[in-house]
Tab-separated table of C-alpha atoms and ligand atoms in Angstrom:
chain	number	residue	atom	x	y	z
T	1	UNK	CA	0.000	0.000	0.000
T	2	UNK	CA	2.869	2.366	0.791
T	3	UNK	CA	4.305	1.657	-2.658
T	4	UNK	CA	0.915	2.273	-4.310
T	5	UNK	CA	0.656	5.571	-2.456
T	6	UNK	CA	4.165	6.590	-3.497
T	7	UNK	CA	3.636	5.862	-7.164
T	8	UNK	CA	0.066	7.199	-7.461
T	9	UNK	CA	-0.721	9.346	-10.464
T	10	UNK	CA	-2.289	12.534	-9.092
T	11	UNK	CA	-3.803	15.850	-10.102
T	12	UNK	CA	-6.085	18.437	-8.505
T	13	UNK	CA	-9.229	16.704	-7.233
T	14	UNK	CA	-10.854	19.993	-6.214
T	15	UNK	CA	-10.944	20.612	-9.959
T	16	UNK	CA	-12.125	17.021	-10.469
T	17	UNK	CA	-8.934	16.111	-12.346
T	18	UNK	CA	-7.256	13.484	-10.176
T	19	UNK	CA	-7.232	10.281	-12.272
T	20	UNK	CA	-6.657	7.937	-9.326
T	21	UNK	CA	-9.576	9.375	-7.363
T	22	UNK	CA	-11.676	9.030	-10.487
T	23	UNK	CA	-10.704	5.361	-10.810
T	24	UNK	CA	-11.506	4.675	-7.144
T	25	UNK	CA	-14.882	6.425	-7.327
T	26	UNK	CA	-15.864	4.441	-10.429
T	27	UNK	CA	-14.705	1.181	-8.890
T	28	UNK	CA	-16.615	1.719	-5.639
T	29	UNK	CA	-19.766	2.797	-7.488
T	30	UNK	CA	-19.536	-0.376	-9.548
T	31	UNK	CA	-18.947	-2.609	-6.513
T	32	UNK	CA	-21.827	-1.067	-4.569
T	33	UNK	CA	-24.128	-1.097	-7.596
T	34	UNK	CA	-24.708	2.652	-7.542
T	35	UNK	CA	-24.459	5.228	-10.341
T	36	UNK	CA	-21.710	7.267	-8.734
T	37	UNK	CA	-19.455	7.575	-5.689
T	38	UNK	CA	-17.430	10.316	-4.034
T	39	UNK	CA	-14.275	10.138	-1.919
T	40	UNK	CA	-14.433	11.727	1.555
T	41	UNK	CA	-11.749	12.258	4.182
T	42	UNK	CA	-13.841	10.502	6.855
T	43	UNK	CA	-16.881	8.349	7.416
T	44	UNK	CA	-18.426	11.002	9.618
T	45	UNK	CA	-18.294	13.601	6.859
T	46	UNK	CA	-19.707	11.144	4.325
T	47	UNK	CA	-22.532	10.093	6.695
T	48	UNK	CA	-23.421	13.685	7.431
T	49	UNK	CA	-23.394	14.523	3.752
T	50	UNK	CA	-25.808	11.637	3.262
T	51	UNK	CA	-28.100	13.099	5.918
T	52	UNK	CA	-27.841	16.600	4.432
T	53	UNK	CA	-28.706	15.256	0.980
T	54	UNK	CA	-31.980	13.662	2.005
T	55	UNK	CA	-33.339	15.997	4.661
T	56	UNK	CA	-34.188	19.610	5.347
T	57	UNK	CA	-33.787	21.589	8.559
T	58	UNK	CA	-36.554	21.107	11.089
T	59	UNK	CA	-37.382	17.574	9.985
T	60	UNK	CA	-36.631	14.169	11.528
T	61	UNK	CA	-34.456	11.211	10.600
T	62	UNK	CA	-35.017	7.781	12.142
T	63	UNK	CA	-31.965	5.764	13.175
T	64	UNK	CA	-31.141	2.751	15.320
T	65	UNK	CA	-30.707	3.715	18.989
T	66	UNK	CA	-27.025	2.662	19.203
T	67	UNK	CA	-26.152	3.938	15.736
T	68	UNK	CA	-22.876	5.696	15.068
T	69	UNK	CA	-24.733	8.688	13.574
T	70	UNK	CA	-26.597	9.052	16.862
T	71	UNK	CA	-23.932	8.326	19.476
T	72	UNK	CA	-20.567	9.099	18.007
T	73	UNK	CA	-20.944	11.965	15.546
T	74	UNK	CA	-21.222	14.810	18.028
T	75	UNK	CA	-24.903	15.541	17.369
T	76	UNK	CA	-23.840	16.527	13.866
T	77	UNK	CA	-27.258	15.854	12.367
T	78	UNK	CA	-28.664	18.560	14.648
T	79	UNK	CA	-25.646	20.842	14.429
T	80	UNK	CA	-25.091	20.671	10.686
T	81	UNK	CA	-28.344	19.601	9.089
T	82	UNK	CA	-30.810	20.961	11.650
T	83	UNK	CA	-32.308	17.477	11.778
T	84	UNK	CA	-33.671	15.736	14.861
T	85	UNK	CA	-32.576	12.120	15.038
T	86	UNK	CA	-35.255	9.751	16.331
T	87	UNK	CA	-33.506	6.717	17.878
T	88	UNK	CA	-35.339	3.397	17.619
T	89	UNK	CA	-34.072	0.587	19.919
T	90	UNK	CA	-33.338	-2.793	18.408
T	91	UNK	CA	-31.697	-6.147	19.049
T	92	UNK	CA	-28.133	-6.017	17.614
T	93	UNK	CA	-29.001	-3.357	15.037
T	94	UNK	CA	-31.910	-5.333	13.629
T	95	UNK	CA	-34.570	-2.655	13.380
T	96	UNK	CA	-38.067	-4.043	13.601
T	97	UNK	CA	-40.181	-2.766	10.715
T	98	UNK	CA	-43.155	-2.072	12.997
T	99	UNK	CA	-40.995	0.071	15.289
T	100	UNK	CA	-39.748	2.044	12.312
T	101	UNK	CA	-43.275	2.476	11.045
T	102	UNK	CA	-44.411	3.696	14.460
T	103	UNK	CA	-41.630	6.296	14.546
T	104	UNK	CA	-42.505	7.808	11.159
T	105	UNK	CA	-44.358	11.104	11.341
T	106	UNK	CA	-46.073	12.589	8.328
T	107	UNK	CA	-45.836	16.190	9.536
T	108	UNK	CA	-48.994	17.809	10.857
T	109	UNK	CA	-50.102	20.659	13.116
T	110	UNK	CA	-48.273	19.051	16.053
T	111	UNK	CA	-45.312	17.153	14.682
T	112	UNK	CA	-42.298	17.527	12.502
T	113	UNK	CA	-42.020	15.409	9.352
T	114	UNK	CA	-39.817	12.326	8.876
T	115	UNK	CA	-37.547	12.766	5.875
T	116	UNK	CA	-35.038	9.902	6.185
T	117	UNK	CA	-34.361	6.453	7.644
T	118	UNK	CA	-30.751	5.571	8.548
T	119	UNK	CA	-29.554	1.982	8.880
T	120	UNK	CA	-26.135	0.611	9.885
T	121	UNK	CA	-24.453	-2.440	8.302
T	122	UNK	CA	-22.590	-3.961	10.086
T	123	UNK	CA	-23.886	-2.667	13.410
T	124	UNK	CA	-20.854	-1.382	15.272
T	125	UNK	CA	-22.131	-0.964	18.827
T	126	UNK	CA	-23.267	-4.577	19.128
T	127	UNK	CA	-19.872	-5.835	17.991
T	128	UNK	CA	-19.906	-5.664	14.195
T	129	UNK	CA	-23.148	-7.645	13.911
T	130	UNK	CA	-24.401	-8.395	10.452
T	131	UNK	CA	-27.979	-7.257	9.914
T	132	UNK	CA	-29.889	-9.893	7.864
T	133	UNK	CA	-30.881	-8.755	4.378
T	134	UNK	CA	-34.499	-9.667	5.010
T	135	UNK	CA	-34.597	-7.345	8.038
T	136	UNK	CA	-33.365	-4.469	5.924
T	137	UNK	CA	-35.688	-5.420	3.067
T	138	UNK	CA	-38.611	-5.135	5.486
T	139	UNK	CA	-37.414	-1.679	6.582
T	140	UNK	CA	-37.164	-0.755	2.890
T	141	UNK	CA	-40.779	-1.828	2.503
T	142	UNK	CA	-41.812	0.557	5.287
T	143	UNK	CA	-39.736	3.340	3.726
T	144	UNK	CA	-41.387	2.761	0.353
T	145	UNK	CA	-44.847	2.837	1.916
T	146	UNK	CA	-44.044	6.343	3.125
T	147	UNK	CA	-41.945	7.533	0.188
T	148	UNK	CA	-38.833	7.833	2.396
T	149	UNK	CA	-35.202	7.401	1.353
T	150	UNK	CA	-32.705	5.202	3.226
T	151	UNK	CA	-29.115	6.125	4.013
T	152	UNK	CA	-26.870	3.230	5.017
T	153	UNK	CA	-23.896	3.733	7.305
T	154	UNK	CA	-21.975	0.915	5.694
T	155	UNK	CA	-18.642	1.751	7.305
T	156	UNK	CA	-18.075	-2.021	7.515
T	157	UNK	CA	-20.332	-3.157	4.668
T	158	UNK	CA	-17.367	-5.104	3.287
T	159	UNK	CA	-17.538	-7.503	6.240
T	160	UNK	CA	-21.292	-7.967	5.874
T	161	UNK	CA	-20.886	-8.992	2.228
T	162	UNK	CA	-18.327	-11.656	3.226
T	163	UNK	CA	-20.522	-13.111	5.968
T	164	UNK	CA	-23.716	-12.982	3.928
T	165	UNK	CA	-21.850	-14.378	0.913
T	166	UNK	CA	-23.441	-11.698	-1.235
T	167	UNK	CA	-22.001	-9.218	-3.715
T	168	UNK	CA	-21.553	-5.781	-2.166
T	169	UNK	CA	-24.216	-4.457	-4.510
T	170	UNK	CA	-26.700	-6.940	-3.016
T	171	UNK	CA	-26.020	-5.643	0.494
T	172	UNK	CA	-26.156	-1.999	-0.613
T	173	UNK	CA	-29.293	-2.435	-2.733
T	174	UNK	CA	-31.679	-1.606	0.087
T	175	UNK	CA	-30.302	1.934	0.489
T	176	UNK	CA	-30.450	5.032	-1.682
T	177	UNK	CA	-27.078	6.259	-0.447
T	178	UNK	CA	-24.324	4.222	1.187
T	179	UNK	CA	-21.267	5.275	3.145
T	180	UNK	CA	-18.407	2.759	3.104
T	181	UNK	CA	-15.092	3.216	4.940
T	182	UNK	CA	-11.691	2.401	3.509
T	183	UNK	CA	-9.941	3.218	6.767
T	184	UNK	CA	-11.233	0.412	8.985
T	185	UNK	CA	-10.951	-3.292	8.153
T	186	UNK	CA	-9.579	-2.420	4.709
T	187	UNK	CA	-6.558	-0.833	6.336
T	188	UNK	CA	-6.220	2.522	4.514
T	189	UNK	CA	-4.771	5.523	6.354
T	190	UNK	CA	-7.903	7.598	5.629
T	191	UNK	CA	-10.941	7.814	3.413
T	192	UNK	CA	-14.590	6.844	3.122
T	193	UNK	CA	-16.888	6.716	0.130
T	194	UNK	CA	-20.435	7.921	-0.393
T	195	UNK	CA	-22.265	6.150	-3.213
T	196	UNK	CA	-25.701	6.743	-4.690
T	197	UNK	CA	-27.622	8.138	-7.665
T	198	UNK	CA	-25.559	10.428	-9.929
T	199	UNK	CA	-27.651	13.550	-9.252
T	200	UNK	CA	-27.295	13.138	-5.473
T	201	UNK	CA	-23.560	12.503	-5.687
T	202	UNK	CA	-23.225	15.652	-7.799
T	203	UNK	CA	-24.915	17.588	-4.976
T	204	UNK	CA	-22.748	15.744	-2.451
T	205	UNK	CA	-19.698	17.265	-4.149
T	206	UNK	CA	-20.948	20.763	-3.241
T	207	UNK	CA	-21.696	19.741	0.337
T	208	UNK	CA	-18.256	18.152	0.733
T	209	UNK	CA	-16.668	21.356	-0.527
T	210	UNK	CA	-18.710	23.401	1.953
T	211	UNK	CA	-17.598	21.139	4.790
T	212	UNK	CA	-13.965	21.606	3.851
T	213	UNK	CA	-13.607	18.094	2.462
T	214	UNK	CA	-12.270	19.073	-0.960
T	215	UNK	CA	-8.656	17.895	-1.192
T	216	UNK	CA	-6.069	18.528	-3.900
T	217	UNK	CA	-3.681	15.691	-4.889
T	218	UNK	CA	-5.656	13.186	-2.882
T	219	UNK	CA	-4.945	10.430	-5.393
T	220	UNK	CA	-2.322	9.282	-2.908
T	221	UNK	CA	-5.170	8.183	-0.614
T	222	UNK	CA	-7.300	6.897	-3.480
T	223	UNK	CA	-4.374	4.693	-4.520
T	224	UNK	CA	-4.428	3.188	-1.027
T	225	UNK	CA	-8.150	2.537	-1.462
T	226	UNK	CA	-7.690	0.812	-4.827
T	227	UNK	CA	-4.896	-1.289	-3.370
T	228	UNK	CA	-7.092	-2.274	-0.418
T	229	UNK	CA	-10.009	-3.267	-2.642
T	230	UNK	CA	-7.727	-5.516	-4.657
T	231	UNK	CA	-5.581	-7.017	-1.909
T	232	UNK	CA	-7.298	-6.582	1.450
T	233	UNK	CA	-10.974	-7.055	0.642
T	234	UNK	CA	-10.512	-10.706	-0.425
T	235	UNK	CA	-8.841	-11.629	2.893
T	236	UNK	CA	-11.370	-10.252	5.416
T	237	UNK	CA	-12.627	-13.753	6.199
T	238	UNK	CA	-9.234	-14.452	7.841
T	239	UNK	CA	-9.878	-11.641	10.329
T	240	UNK	CA	-13.341	-13.044	11.034
T	241	UNK	CA	-11.854	-16.479	11.756
T	242	UNK	CA	-9.284	-14.945	14.125
T	243	UNK	CA	-11.985	-13.020	15.992
T	244	UNK	CA	-13.762	-16.336	16.453
T	245	UNK	CA	-10.596	-17.976	17.804
T	246	UNK	CA	-10.296	-15.097	20.282
T	247	UNK	CA	-13.967	-15.537	21.213
T	248	UNK	CA	-13.528	-19.265	21.876
T	249	UNK	CA	-10.501	-18.592	24.079
T	250	UNK	CA	-12.188	-15.778	26.019
T	251	UNK	CA	-15.095	-18.079	26.828
T	252	UNK	CA	-12.639	-20.163	28.838
T	253	UNK	CA	-11.238	-17.235	30.824
T	254	UNK	CA	-12.841	-16.660	34.184
T	255	UNK	CA	-14.332	-13.163	34.479
T	256	UNK	CA	-14.850	-12.617	30.746
T	257	UNK	CA	-18.059	-13.100	28.816
T	258	UNK	CA	-17.490	-12.561	25.079
T	259	UNK	CA	-20.366	-12.048	22.647
T	260	UNK	CA	-20.194	-14.393	19.663
T	261	UNK	CA	-18.775	-12.310	16.807
T	262	UNK	CA	-20.180	-12.191	13.267
T	263	UNK	CA	-17.155	-10.408	11.848
T	264	UNK	CA	-13.806	-9.048	13.077
T	265	UNK	CA	-15.112	-7.160	16.113
T	266	UNK	CA	-15.383	-8.923	19.452
T	267	UNK	CA	-17.318	-7.479	22.358
T	268	UNK	CA	-16.035	-8.844	25.660
T	269	UNK	CA	-18.149	-8.200	28.750
T	270	UNK	CA	-16.272	-8.216	32.044
T	271	UNK	CA	-18.142	-10.140	34.709
T	272	UNK	CA	-15.645	-9.905	37.567
T	273	UNK	CA	-16.613	-7.368	40.192
T	274	UNK	CA	-14.117	-4.662	41.080
T	275	UNK	CA	-12.135	-5.192	37.907
T	276	UNK	CA	-12.950	-2.302	35.574
T	277	UNK	CA	-12.535	-2.830	31.833
T	278	UNK	CA	-10.097	0.094	31.774
T	279	UNK	CA	-7.789	-1.794	34.166
T	280	UNK	CA	-7.790	-4.834	31.882
T	281	UNK	CA	-7.032	-2.519	28.963
T	282	UNK	CA	-4.081	-1.098	30.932
T	283	UNK	CA	-2.739	-4.555	31.810
T	284	UNK	CA	-2.915	-5.602	28.162
T	285	UNK	CA	-1.167	-2.453	26.999
T	286	UNK	CA	1.668	-3.289	29.374
T	287	UNK	CA	2.032	-6.489	27.333
T	288	UNK	CA	1.821	-4.526	24.083
T	289	UNK	CA	-1.639	-5.855	23.212
T	290	UNK	CA	-4.103	-3.211	22.129
T	291	UNK	CA	-7.727	-3.460	23.127
T	292	UNK	CA	-10.260	-0.760	23.937
T	293	UNK	CA	-12.409	-0.368	27.044
T	294	UNK	CA	-15.547	1.136	25.534
T	295	UNK	CA	-17.563	1.075	28.743
T	296	UNK	CA	-16.938	0.447	32.455
T	297	UNK	CA	-17.565	-3.280	32.017
T	298	UNK	CA	-16.854	-4.121	28.404
T	299	UNK	CA	-13.959	-4.218	26.004
T	300	UNK	CA	-13.745	-4.241	22.229
T	301	UNK	CA	-11.125	-6.248	20.385
T	302	UNK	CA	-10.766	-5.890	16.618
T	303	UNK	CA	-8.811	-8.306	14.438
T	304	UNK	CA	-7.189	-6.950	11.293
T	305	UNK	CA	-4.543	-7.686	8.701
T	306	UNK	CA	-1.657	-6.760	10.979
T	307	UNK	CA	-2.608	-9.447	13.507
T	308	UNK	CA	-1.646	-12.981	12.480
T	309	UNK	CA	-2.369	-16.278	14.237
T	310	UNK	CA	0.636	-15.843	16.523
T	311	UNK	CA	-0.633	-12.373	17.419
T	312	UNK	CA	-4.000	-13.803	18.430
T	313	UNK	CA	-2.295	-16.393	20.646
T	314	UNK	CA	-0.222	-13.625	22.244
T	315	UNK	CA	-3.425	-11.613	22.885
T	316	UNK	CA	-5.026	-14.681	24.480
T	317	UNK	CA	-2.000	-15.209	26.745
T	318	UNK	CA	-2.088	-11.535	27.718
T	319	UNK	CA	-5.796	-11.720	28.525
T	320	UNK	CA	-5.259	-14.802	30.684
T	321	UNK	CA	-2.449	-13.082	32.531
T	322	UNK	CA	-4.471	-9.877	32.953
T	323	UNK	CA	-7.329	-11.829	34.527
T	324	UNK	CA	-5.154	-13.826	36.909
V	401	PLP	C1	-20.317	2.434	12.080
V	401	PLP	C2	-19.445	3.641	11.882
V	401	PLP	N1	-19.891	4.648	11.124
V	401	PLP	C3	-19.158	5.752	10.913
V	401	PLP	C4	-17.905	5.901	11.464
V	401	PLP	C5	-17.151	7.178	11.241
V	401	PLP	O1	-15.986	7.016	10.498
V	401	PLP	P1	-14.773	8.051	10.689
V	401	PLP	O2	-14.075	7.682	11.949
V	401	PLP	O3	-13.936	7.823	9.462
V	401	PLP	O4	-15.340	9.426	10.733
V	401	PLP	C6	-17.391	4.876	12.279
V	401	PLP	C7	-16.077	5.010	12.919
V	401	PLP	O5	-15.647	4.241	13.733
V	401	PLP	C8	-18.186	3.725	12.493
V	401	PLP	O6	-17.762	2.725	13.292
């Protein structure tokens, strides 16, 4: 990837002339089965552009209650788009169609109007869970009944396609616009894509510029993205298998209760009293194993291409030692 970055052919992407960005945008649009795609510096900016595209100030967007757009984007939908997010609770990101239907408001003398439904695939907060296609198809049905668009936060859509054994386009089909990150499991230093209909992506270009996301010779990052799609995408299943190995081992460690992973993200609940997750994180760091305490009593471990089988065994040893 470093070599691809170094040898990337570049030009000014603010003028729309960078050939490597152009190649990446076409490739991602093709993979996701959309007319067009646009490169963004971050997933947050691409998600928020998606929200801005579909909504207008003073309206509402429905999302899952643990969604990244709701919890981890600094109330951007309100701050940037003037949109009120309506969080709908679910089991592991699997929105129930009836709950979504109940949250939709047509706009009347008392209520604001729903203008968008956001879904997340995979669902990050529950540990990278894959949302079944039929669940999302049912949500699409509700959206269609009300003439509403769907934006998918597909930061980790790549993993869902592997687990579901579907083409990416099949996973993305349910949504009008899709955000997909290059900088997570695919291992790029930065970059996320927003894909959708050509007219919306044309408008997204203006929004990105307004948000300060226009970048000049950014083909260096696009080259990383193209490299990742060719070389890293096909190997994601290895990371999933290693997360499972870690899960199996954690089940045997007293004081840990791991949640069975669908993909490369493992949620580990800590069941021992008086041992905060942050202390376990600290003990692992001392052994040069990186894990994140995301709450007082749970940790998140993510497997990726820089962690091989030996690395997983070392992490398991470190966890055992930390819990002893
Ligand atoms: C599900 C999900 N959506 C969006 C984002 C935002 O991506 P970024 O960190 O590139 O802004 C993240 C980041 O972790 C994420 O996990």
